[in-house]
């Protein structure tokens, strides 16, 4: 989606739970001050919705708004503990079939001193709909429990195609497939086979594969050697927190949940209940998500203005939130926000390179196995012992 007009672009805004409302207020204030021309449409989701008695955590009005806008900025959502509710995050991904989570991990200009590996510049792409996140867990007899790792060929092909398409859109050189096929010969072996087939089709982009354990080691010894990574849901969840740690931590990394019709932009971190409501949270991760969103909708000048102002504030170092401040005594969320807005008058919005370009979906095969259908299929196809087991779909985050 691009827009060169000055008309306001409607974007669904999910202010989220915990620190969500604080960081979304900060980010929308900065984006508005940059003159991005975004019309924020607030949408309810998560904790308050669960508490109001809606077990989905995702009201129909929110679904309608996101579908209409095609693009959303989403602050973190809490999953209620102890109840039977599924995560509103997982429900969002399933509702809009955002099959790819795209997680760039590059050191932010100005944060070089905070990153263990200043040269890291990789993009991790995680399958977002199936694998262990189907939440099919079963308690069997004699104290045995089972969780189902189910990967369909169609969704595996789609995530591999998305990885090569994203690599092409971003001008990247190599895609690395990650699995554990030496042990999981059917599920992860299938991932490898499909990855290799797709790699052969994408001329001009190099491809290689590595086992997930070896990848974990290489990520903390030679992370600069990775370019684009593609992997299944659980490995991607774990490795993307690891790659966030390489470049400054959860407080500074953004993520895109990408489907054919909708793109949800969010921070990698959660609701940070330990600091919620205290005006302490770092809005940088959600702000970076907003910069990716502005690139996605074609508001390039505002995106450059924000990223340069942010870099200036981070480099000057006198107004950092406590997660980044050297002595742990940082400024408040609102002081950080004011400082970034003030810094915008000292930077140019001209030139520069967009951080995100949506891939062409022409090369990505069509709709297949939405995870609700896959879950129902698996329930029907399972051995009787598992079907009779009491376990229901579990929560996943
Ligand atoms: P978390 O990411 O919320 O917090 C981990 C640590 O990082 C905490 O110490 C927290 O204070 C700190 N932190 C996180 N974001 C920060 C920020 N912006 N500024 C400063 N410090 C920050 O992880 P958690 O505590 O494991 O999860 C809390 C809740 O968030 C859970 O309910 C979980 O399900 C949910 N969650 C939601 C999402 C999402 O909506 N995408 C992602 C992960 C976790």
GROMACS .gro file of C-alpha atoms and ligand atoms in nm:
model
  441
    1UNK     CA    1   0.000   0.000   0.000
    2UNK     CA    2   0.139   0.343  -0.082
    3UNK     CA    3  -0.005   0.690  -0.057
    4UNK     CA    4   0.138   1.013  -0.182
    5UNK     CA    5  -0.180   1.209  -0.118
    6UNK     CA    6  -0.228   1.429   0.184
    7UNK     CA    7  -0.554   1.258   0.281
    8UNK     CA    8  -0.541   1.108   0.629
    9UNK     CA    9  -0.483   0.733   0.621
   10UNK     CA   10  -0.708   0.537   0.859
   11UNK     CA   11  -0.512   0.300   1.085
   12UNK     CA   12  -0.665   0.074   1.351
   13UNK     CA   13  -0.504   0.143   1.690
   14UNK     CA   14  -0.508  -0.128   1.957
   15UNK     CA   15  -0.381   0.049   2.273
   16UNK     CA   16  -0.337  -0.288   2.445
   17UNK     CA   17  -0.283  -0.383   2.810
   18UNK     CA   18  -0.022  -0.313   3.078
   19UNK     CA   19   0.219  -0.051   2.942
   20UNK     CA   20   0.025  -0.058   2.612
   21UNK     CA   21  -0.188   0.256   2.669
   22UNK     CA   22   0.119   0.458   2.781
   23UNK     CA   23   0.340   0.361   2.489
   24UNK     CA   24   0.060   0.393   2.232
   25UNK     CA   25  -0.020   0.745   2.354
   26UNK     CA   26   0.351   0.832   2.324
   27UNK     CA   27   0.384   0.683   1.976
   28UNK     CA   28   0.069   0.837   1.830
   29UNK     CA   29   0.178   1.177   1.969
   30UNK     CA   30   0.518   1.144   1.797
   31UNK     CA   31   0.368   1.021   1.468
   32UNK     CA   32   0.115   1.306   1.469
   33UNK     CA   33   0.388   1.560   1.546
   34UNK     CA   34   0.584   1.427   1.247
   35UNK     CA   35   0.293   1.529   1.024
   36UNK     CA   36   0.230   1.172   0.907
   37UNK     CA   37  -0.140   1.230   0.842
   38UNK     CA   38  -0.269   0.919   1.015
   39UNK     CA   39  -0.628   0.892   1.138
   40UNK     CA   40  -0.605   0.663   1.441
   41UNK     CA   41  -0.915   0.451   1.500
   42UNK     CA   42  -0.901   0.314   1.857
   43UNK     CA   43  -1.009  -0.051   1.892
   44UNK     CA   44  -1.076  -0.255   2.207
   45UNK     CA   45  -0.896  -0.588   2.254
   46UNK     CA   46  -0.742  -0.796   2.531
   47UNK     CA   47  -0.780  -0.780   2.908
   48UNK     CA   48  -1.066  -0.533   2.939
   49UNK     CA   49  -1.264  -0.721   2.677
   50UNK     CA   50  -1.205  -1.055   2.854
   51UNK     CA   51  -1.311  -0.894   3.184
   52UNK     CA   52  -1.624  -0.759   3.017
   53UNK     CA   53  -1.724  -1.121   2.954
   54UNK     CA   54  -1.622  -1.162   2.590
   55UNK     CA   55  -1.413  -1.483   2.588
   56UNK     CA   56  -1.258  -1.398   2.251
   57UNK     CA   57  -1.085  -1.082   2.375
   58UNK     CA   58  -1.149  -0.948   2.028
   59UNK     CA   59  -1.485  -0.777   1.965
   60UNK     CA   60  -1.649  -0.791   1.623
   61UNK     CA   61  -1.620  -0.410   1.590
   62UNK     CA   62  -1.240  -0.440   1.626
   63UNK     CA   63  -1.226  -0.710   1.361
   64UNK     CA   64  -1.435  -0.495   1.125
   65UNK     CA   65  -1.215  -0.188   1.178
   66UNK     CA   66  -0.890  -0.377   1.122
   67UNK     CA   67  -1.033  -0.540   0.808
   68UNK     CA   68  -1.149  -0.203   0.676
   69UNK     CA   69  -0.815  -0.028   0.745
   70UNK     CA   70  -0.595  -0.319   0.633
   71UNK     CA   71  -0.330  -0.193   0.868
   72UNK     CA   72  -0.308  -0.172   1.248
   73UNK     CA   73  -0.070  -0.052   1.516
   74UNK     CA   74  -0.103  -0.292   1.804
   75UNK     CA   75   0.034  -0.251   2.156
   76UNK     CA   76   0.089  -0.572   2.358
   77UNK     CA   77  -0.211  -0.769   2.481
   78UNK     CA   78  -0.218  -0.973   2.801
   79UNK     CA   79  -0.343  -1.330   2.810
   80UNK     CA   80  -0.552  -1.389   3.124
   81UNK     CA   81  -0.397  -1.655   3.345
   82UNK     CA   82  -0.595  -1.941   3.489
   83UNK     CA   83  -0.897  -1.918   3.260
   84UNK     CA   84  -0.977  -2.114   2.947
   85UNK     CA   85  -0.935  -1.816   2.714
   86UNK     CA   86  -0.701  -1.834   2.422
   87UNK     CA   87  -0.463  -1.546   2.364
   88UNK     CA   88  -0.618  -1.248   2.182
   89UNK     CA   89  -0.280  -1.223   2.003
   90UNK     CA   90  -0.317  -1.573   1.861
   91UNK     CA   91  -0.681  -1.504   1.774
   92UNK     CA   92  -0.581  -1.190   1.584
   93UNK     CA   93  -0.320  -1.381   1.383
   94UNK     CA   94  -0.572  -1.652   1.303
   95UNK     CA   95  -0.861  -1.417   1.220
   96UNK     CA   96  -0.655  -1.224   0.967
   97UNK     CA   97  -0.435  -1.516   0.864
   98UNK     CA   98  -0.124  -1.313   0.927
   99UNK     CA   99   0.087  -1.614   0.845
  100UNK     CA  100   0.428  -1.443   0.866
  101UNK     CA  101   0.585  -1.264   1.162
  102UNK     CA  102   0.865  -1.045   1.031
  103UNK     CA  103   1.113  -0.935   1.294
  104UNK     CA  104   1.401  -0.712   1.190
  105UNK     CA  105   1.698  -0.712   1.427
  106UNK     CA  106   1.937  -0.433   1.341
  107UNK     CA  107   2.118  -0.208   1.577
  108UNK     CA  108   1.939   0.126   1.597
  109UNK     CA  109   2.150   0.426   1.504
  110UNK     CA  110   2.243   0.583   1.836
  111UNK     CA  111   2.223   0.254   2.025
  112UNK     CA  112   2.554   0.108   1.907
  113UNK     CA  113   2.690   0.129   2.262
  114UNK     CA  114   2.400  -0.081   2.398
  115UNK     CA  115   2.421  -0.364   2.148
  116UNK     CA  116   2.650  -0.659   2.196
  117UNK     CA  117   2.703  -0.688   1.820
  118UNK     CA  118   2.689  -0.348   1.647
  119UNK     CA  119   2.711  -0.506   1.299
  120UNK     CA  120   2.394  -0.719   1.322
  121UNK     CA  121   2.137  -0.648   1.052
  122UNK     CA  122   1.908  -0.946   1.002
  123UNK     CA  123   1.540  -1.016   0.946
  124UNK     CA  124   1.383  -1.317   1.116
  125UNK     CA  125   1.065  -1.454   0.956
  126UNK     CA  126   0.856  -1.682   1.171
  127UNK     CA  127   0.563  -1.899   1.066
  128UNK     CA  128   0.278  -1.757   1.266
  129UNK     CA  129  -0.022  -1.991   1.252
  130UNK     CA  130   0.059  -2.353   1.325
  131UNK     CA  131   0.324  -2.578   1.483
  132UNK     CA  132   0.291  -2.607   1.863
  133UNK     CA  133   0.090  -2.283   1.866
  134UNK     CA  134  -0.220  -2.469   1.753
  135UNK     CA  135  -0.249  -2.524   2.128
  136UNK     CA  136  -0.350  -2.890   2.099
  137UNK     CA  137  -0.236  -3.034   2.430
  138UNK     CA  138  -0.360  -3.350   2.593
  139UNK     CA  139  -0.326  -3.507   2.934
  140UNK     CA  140  -0.322  -3.885   2.885
  141UNK     CA  141  -0.324  -4.170   3.138
  142UNK     CA  142  -0.039  -4.244   3.376
  143UNK     CA  143   0.085  -3.887   3.398
  144UNK     CA  144   0.173  -3.854   3.033
  145UNK     CA  145   0.103  -3.530   2.849
  146UNK     CA  146   0.124  -3.456   2.480
  147UNK     CA  147   0.148  -3.136   2.274
  148UNK     CA  148   0.094  -3.157   1.903
  149UNK     CA  149   0.347  -3.006   1.666
  150UNK     CA  150   0.163  -2.997   1.337
  151UNK     CA  151   0.302  -2.831   1.026
  152UNK     CA  152   0.112  -2.838   0.696
  153UNK     CA  153   0.294  -2.848   0.365
  154UNK     CA  154   0.085  -2.563   0.229
  155UNK     CA  155   0.160  -2.323   0.515
  156UNK     CA  156   0.526  -2.424   0.519
  157UNK     CA  157   0.549  -2.346   0.150
  158UNK     CA  158   0.377  -2.013   0.205
  159UNK     CA  159   0.621  -1.904   0.478
  160UNK     CA  160   0.922  -2.008   0.271
  161UNK     CA  161   0.786  -1.817  -0.029
  162UNK     CA  162   0.719  -1.515   0.195
  163UNK     CA  163   1.079  -1.524   0.318
  164UNK     CA  164   1.221  -1.514  -0.033
  165UNK     CA  165   0.968  -1.248  -0.137
  166UNK     CA  166   1.060  -1.030   0.164
  167UNK     CA  167   1.432  -1.082   0.091
  168UNK     CA  168   1.372  -0.965  -0.264
  169UNK     CA  169   1.162  -0.663  -0.159
  170UNK     CA  170   1.427  -0.553   0.091
  171UNK     CA  171   1.722  -0.618  -0.141
  172UNK     CA  172   1.865  -0.891   0.082
  173UNK     CA  173   2.120  -1.142  -0.037
  174UNK     CA  174   2.059  -1.470   0.145
  175UNK     CA  175   1.782  -1.668   0.317
  176UNK     CA  176   1.867  -1.928   0.582
  177UNK     CA  177   1.612  -2.197   0.670
  178UNK     CA  178   1.618  -2.322   1.031
  179UNK     CA  179   1.473  -2.652   1.155
  180UNK     CA  180   1.552  -2.958   1.368
  181UNK     CA  181   1.522  -3.214   1.091
  182UNK     CA  182   1.787  -3.448   1.231
  183UNK     CA  183   1.538  -3.541   1.504
  184UNK     CA  184   1.197  -3.442   1.362
  185UNK     CA  185   1.231  -3.615   1.029
  186UNK     CA  186   0.870  -3.583   0.916
  187UNK     CA  187   0.765  -3.236   1.038
  188UNK     CA  188   1.098  -3.052   1.015
  189UNK     CA  189   1.224  -3.278   0.740
  190UNK     CA  190   0.921  -3.159   0.542
  191UNK     CA  191   1.017  -2.798   0.616
  192UNK     CA  192   1.367  -2.860   0.477
  193UNK     CA  193   1.237  -3.025   0.160
  194UNK     CA  194   0.996  -2.739   0.085
  195UNK     CA  195   1.259  -2.477   0.171
  196UNK     CA  196   1.499  -2.640  -0.076
  197UNK     CA  197   1.232  -2.649  -0.348
  198UNK     CA  198   1.156  -2.281  -0.301
  199UNK     CA  199   1.525  -2.189  -0.281
  200UNK     CA  200   1.572  -2.341  -0.625
  201UNK     CA  201   1.296  -2.119  -0.765
  202UNK     CA  202   1.429  -1.784  -0.636
  203UNK     CA  203   1.719  -1.708  -0.862
  204UNK     CA  204   1.956  -1.441  -0.741
  205UNK     CA  205   1.896  -1.503  -0.371
  206UNK     CA  206   2.136  -1.740  -0.196
  207UNK     CA  207   1.993  -2.004   0.035
  208UNK     CA  208   2.131  -2.230   0.306
  209UNK     CA  209   1.999  -2.431   0.599
  210UNK     CA  210   2.113  -2.484   0.956
  211UNK     CA  211   1.980  -2.683   1.252
  212UNK     CA  212   1.816  -2.474   1.525
  213UNK     CA  213   2.069  -2.565   1.795
  214UNK     CA  214   2.364  -2.474   1.575
  215UNK     CA  215   2.177  -2.158   1.471
  216UNK     CA  216   2.140  -2.057   1.838
  217UNK     CA  217   2.515  -2.089   1.886
  218UNK     CA  218   2.601  -1.902   1.566
  219UNK     CA  219   2.355  -1.626   1.653
  220UNK     CA  220   2.547  -1.548   1.971
  221UNK     CA  221   2.894  -1.592   1.821
  222UNK     CA  222   2.867  -1.467   1.461
  223UNK     CA  223   2.524  -1.302   1.424
  224UNK     CA  224   2.655  -1.077   1.146
  225UNK     CA  225   2.671  -1.389   0.927
  226UNK     CA  226   2.287  -1.405   0.904
  227UNK     CA  227   2.081  -1.204   0.657
  228UNK     CA  228   1.718  -1.332   0.634
  229UNK     CA  229   1.612  -1.627   0.852
  230UNK     CA  230   1.296  -1.833   0.802
  231UNK     CA  231   1.173  -2.086   1.054
  232UNK     CA  232   0.868  -2.244   1.213
  233UNK     CA  233   0.659  -2.092   1.490
  234UNK     CA  234   0.822  -2.203   1.818
  235UNK     CA  235   1.184  -2.180   1.697
  236UNK     CA  236   1.102  -1.835   1.557
  237UNK     CA  237   0.945  -1.722   1.883
  238UNK     CA  238   1.253  -1.820   2.082
  239UNK     CA  239   1.515  -1.707   1.832
  240UNK     CA  240   1.350  -1.368   1.776
  241UNK     CA  241   1.378  -1.286   2.148
  242UNK     CA  242   1.741  -1.391   2.119
  243UNK     CA  243   1.801  -1.165   1.818
  244UNK     CA  244   1.625  -0.880   2.005
  245UNK     CA  245   1.875  -0.933   2.286
  246UNK     CA  246   2.162  -0.898   2.039
  247UNK     CA  247   2.058  -0.549   1.931
  248UNK     CA  248   1.954  -0.374   2.251
  249UNK     CA  249   1.669  -0.578   2.403
  250UNK     CA  250   1.294  -0.626   2.381
  251UNK     CA  251   1.229  -0.256   2.445
  252UNK     CA  252   1.363  -0.156   2.103
  253UNK     CA  253   1.249  -0.428   1.857
  254UNK     CA  254   0.943  -0.425   1.631
  255UNK     CA  255   0.749  -0.693   1.447
  256UNK     CA  256   0.508  -0.712   1.153
  257UNK     CA  257   0.236  -0.975   1.141
  258UNK     CA  258   0.175  -1.000   0.770
  259UNK     CA  259  -0.114  -1.157   0.585
  260UNK     CA  260  -0.261  -1.112   0.239
  261UNK     CA  261  -0.512  -0.851   0.349
  262UNK     CA  262  -0.386  -0.712   0.677
  263UNK     CA  263  -0.055  -0.603   0.828
  264UNK     CA  264  -0.036  -0.566   1.208
  265UNK     CA  265   0.260  -0.367   1.337
  266UNK     CA  266   0.366  -0.424   1.697
  267UNK     CA  267   0.650  -0.430   1.949
  268UNK     CA  268   0.816  -0.766   2.017
  269UNK     CA  269   0.780  -0.717   2.393
  270UNK     CA  270   0.478  -0.791   2.613
  271UNK     CA  271   0.267  -0.586   2.851
  272UNK     CA  272   0.546  -0.543   3.111
  273UNK     CA  273   0.308  -0.563   3.411
  274UNK     CA  274   0.598  -0.490   3.647
  275UNK     CA  275   0.624  -0.130   3.524
  276UNK     CA  276   0.270  -0.070   3.390
  277UNK     CA  277   0.102   0.258   3.481
  278UNK     CA  278   0.426   0.412   3.616
  279UNK     CA  279   0.528   0.627   3.317
  280UNK     CA  280   0.854   0.429   3.294
  281UNK     CA  281   0.810   0.224   2.975
  282UNK     CA  282   1.029   0.274   2.672
  283UNK     CA  283   0.806   0.342   2.368
  284UNK     CA  284   1.095   0.284   2.122
  285UNK     CA  285   0.989  -0.065   2.009
  286UNK     CA  286   0.635   0.046   1.929
  287UNK     CA  287   0.774   0.363   1.769
  288UNK     CA  288   0.991   0.151   1.540
  289UNK     CA  289   0.681  -0.052   1.455
  290UNK     CA  290   0.510   0.277   1.366
  291UNK     CA  291   0.804   0.373   1.140
  292UNK     CA  292   0.765   0.040   0.956
  293UNK     CA  293   0.391   0.109   0.931
  294UNK     CA  294   0.454   0.454   0.783
  295UNK     CA  295   0.685   0.298   0.522
  296UNK     CA  296   0.416   0.037   0.451
  297UNK     CA  297   0.152   0.304   0.380
  298UNK     CA  298   0.392   0.529   0.188
  299UNK     CA  299   0.440   0.810   0.443
  300UNK     CA  300   0.818   0.798   0.391
  301UNK     CA  301   0.905   1.155   0.496
  302UNK     CA  302   0.738   1.122   0.836
  303UNK     CA  303   0.908   0.784   0.883
  304UNK     CA  304   1.254   0.932   0.812
  305UNK     CA  305   1.188   1.232   1.037
  306UNK     CA  306   1.095   1.006   1.329
  307UNK     CA  307   1.381   0.760   1.285
  308UNK     CA  308   1.636   1.041   1.264
  309UNK     CA  309   1.496   1.225   1.567
  310UNK     CA  310   1.498   0.897   1.760
  311UNK     CA  311   1.860   0.832   1.660
  312UNK     CA  312   1.956   1.181   1.775
  313UNK     CA  313   1.794   1.134   2.117
  314UNK     CA  314   1.946   0.789   2.163
  315UNK     CA  315   2.293   0.908   2.057
  316UNK     CA  316   2.285   1.217   2.280
  317UNK     CA  317   2.185   0.984   2.565
  318UNK     CA  318   2.057   1.249   2.805
  319UNK     CA  319   1.690   1.143   2.785
  320UNK     CA  320   1.686   0.762   2.792
  321UNK     CA  321   1.426   0.552   2.972
  322UNK     CA  322   1.561   0.341   3.258
  323UNK     CA  323   1.591   0.020   3.053
  324UNK     CA  324   1.859   0.195   2.843
  325UNK     CA  325   2.006   0.451   3.085
  326UNK     CA  326   2.356   0.352   3.198
  327UNK     CA  327   2.286   0.393   3.571
  328UNK     CA  328   1.928   0.262   3.547
  329UNK     CA  329   1.787   0.606   3.641
  330UNK     CA  330   1.612   0.711   3.327
  331UNK     CA  331   1.357   0.970   3.226
  332UNK     CA  332   0.983   0.909   3.215
  333UNK     CA  333   0.793   0.788   2.907
  334UNK     CA  334   0.644   1.135   2.867
  335UNK     CA  335   0.981   1.316   2.895
  336UNK     CA  336   1.130   1.078   2.637
  337UNK     CA  337   0.834   1.148   2.408
  338UNK     CA  338   0.871   1.525   2.444
  339UNK     CA  339   1.246   1.498   2.373
  340UNK     CA  340   1.189   1.297   2.053
  341UNK     CA  341   0.927   1.546   1.934
  342UNK     CA  342   1.159   1.840   2.005
  343UNK     CA  343   1.443   1.664   1.819
  344UNK     CA  344   1.232   1.648   1.501
  345UNK     CA  345   1.300   2.017   1.439
  346UNK     CA  346   1.674   1.935   1.421
  347UNK     CA  347   1.655   1.664   1.152
  348UNK     CA  348   1.566   1.649   0.785
  349UNK     CA  349   1.290   1.431   0.642
  350UNK     CA  350   1.448   1.420   0.294
  351UNK     CA  351   1.603   1.117   0.124
  352UNK     CA  352   1.695   0.797   0.306
  353UNK     CA  353   1.585   0.440   0.257
  354UNK     CA  354   1.255   0.290   0.369
  355UNK     CA  355   1.308   0.024   0.634
  356UNK     CA  356   1.015  -0.181   0.510
  357UNK     CA  357   0.866  -0.256   0.171
  358UNK     CA  358   0.577  -0.501   0.158
  359UNK     CA  359   0.660  -0.803  -0.060
  360UNK     CA  360   0.460  -0.881  -0.369
  361UNK     CA  361   0.199  -1.142  -0.288
  362UNK     CA  362   0.187  -1.254  -0.651
  363UNK     CA  363   0.468  -1.494  -0.570
  364UNK     CA  364   0.303  -1.627  -0.255
  365UNK     CA  365   0.055  -1.908  -0.302
  366UNK     CA  366  -0.305  -1.859  -0.201
  367UNK     CA  367  -0.510  -1.925   0.104
  368UNK     CA  368  -0.463  -2.263   0.260
  369UNK     CA  369  -0.534  -2.427   0.595
  370UNK     CA  370  -0.642  -2.139   0.814
  371UNK     CA  371  -0.540  -2.268   1.155
  372UNK     CA  372  -0.897  -2.294   1.286
  373UNK     CA  373  -0.965  -2.548   1.011
  374UNK     CA  374  -0.634  -2.722   1.069
  375UNK     CA  375  -0.713  -2.755   1.439
  376UNK     CA  376  -1.055  -2.906   1.365
  377UNK     CA  377  -0.903  -3.144   1.112
  378UNK     CA  378  -0.642  -3.257   1.364
  379UNK     CA  379  -0.901  -3.309   1.636
  380UNK     CA  380  -1.090  -3.535   1.400
  381UNK     CA  381  -0.784  -3.720   1.276
  382UNK     CA  382  -0.622  -3.789   1.612
  383UNK     CA  383  -0.608  -4.128   1.780
  384UNK     CA  384  -0.909  -4.196   2.002
  385UNK     CA  385  -0.702  -4.183   2.320
  386UNK     CA  386  -0.608  -3.825   2.247
  387UNK     CA  387  -0.957  -3.728   2.138
  388UNK     CA  388  -1.094  -3.858   2.467
  389UNK     CA  389  -0.835  -3.676   2.673
  390UNK     CA  390  -0.968  -3.382   2.863
  391UNK     CA  391  -0.727  -3.120   2.727
  392UNK     CA  392  -0.874  -2.838   2.530
  393UNK     CA  393  -0.697  -2.586   2.311
  394UNK     CA  394  -0.444  -2.426   2.540
  395UNK     CA  395  -0.330  -2.070   2.551
  396UNK     CA  396  -0.029  -1.961   2.359
  397UNK     CA  397   0.142  -1.625   2.349
  398LIG     P1  398   0.740  -0.859   2.875
  398LIG     O1  399   0.803  -0.841   2.742
  398LIG     O2  400   0.612  -0.791   2.899
  398LIG     O3  401   0.843  -0.811   2.989
  398LIG     C1  402   0.974  -0.869   3.004
  398LIG     C2  403   1.064  -0.767   3.076
  398LIG     O4  404   1.097  -0.662   2.984
  398LIG     C3  405   0.998  -0.700   3.196
  398LIG     O5  406   1.094  -0.680   3.296
  398LIG     C4  407   0.952  -0.565   3.142
  398LIG     O6  408   0.946  -0.462   3.238
  398LIG     C5  409   1.057  -0.535   3.036
  398LIG     N1  410   1.001  -0.456   2.926
  398LIG     C6  411   0.921  -0.502   2.826
  398LIG     N2  412   0.887  -0.402   2.746
  398LIG     C7  413   0.945  -0.291   2.795
  398LIG     C8  414   0.947  -0.156   2.753
  398LIG     N3  415   0.880  -0.114   2.644
  398LIG     N4  416   1.018  -0.066   2.827
  398LIG     C9  417   1.085  -0.105   2.935
  398LIG     N5  418   1.089  -0.234   2.978
  398LIG    C10  419   1.020  -0.325   2.909
  398LIG     O7  420   0.724  -1.016   2.897
  398LIG     P2  421   0.639  -1.098   3.005
  398LIG     O8  422   0.648  -1.031   3.139
  398LIG     O9  423   0.685  -1.237   2.989
  398LIG    O10  424   0.489  -1.093   2.954
  398LIG    C11  425   0.388  -1.011   3.013
  398LIG    C12  426   0.255  -1.029   2.938
  398LIG    O11  427   0.270  -0.985   2.803
  398LIG    C13  428   0.199  -1.171   2.932
  398LIG    O12  429   0.059  -1.164   2.954
  398LIG    C14  430   0.224  -1.214   2.788
  398LIG    O13  431   0.127  -1.308   2.744
  398LIG    C15  432   0.209  -1.082   2.716
  398LIG     N6  433   0.281  -1.076   2.587
  398LIG    C16  434   0.216  -1.014   2.485
  398LIG    C17  435   0.281  -1.001   2.363
  398LIG    C18  436   0.208  -0.932   2.251
  398LIG    O14  437   0.104  -0.875   2.271
  398LIG     N7  438   0.260  -0.936   2.129
  398LIG    C19  439   0.412  -1.048   2.345
  398LIG    C20  440   0.476  -1.108   2.454
  398LIG    C21  441   0.410  -1.121   2.577
   0.00000   0.00000   0.00000
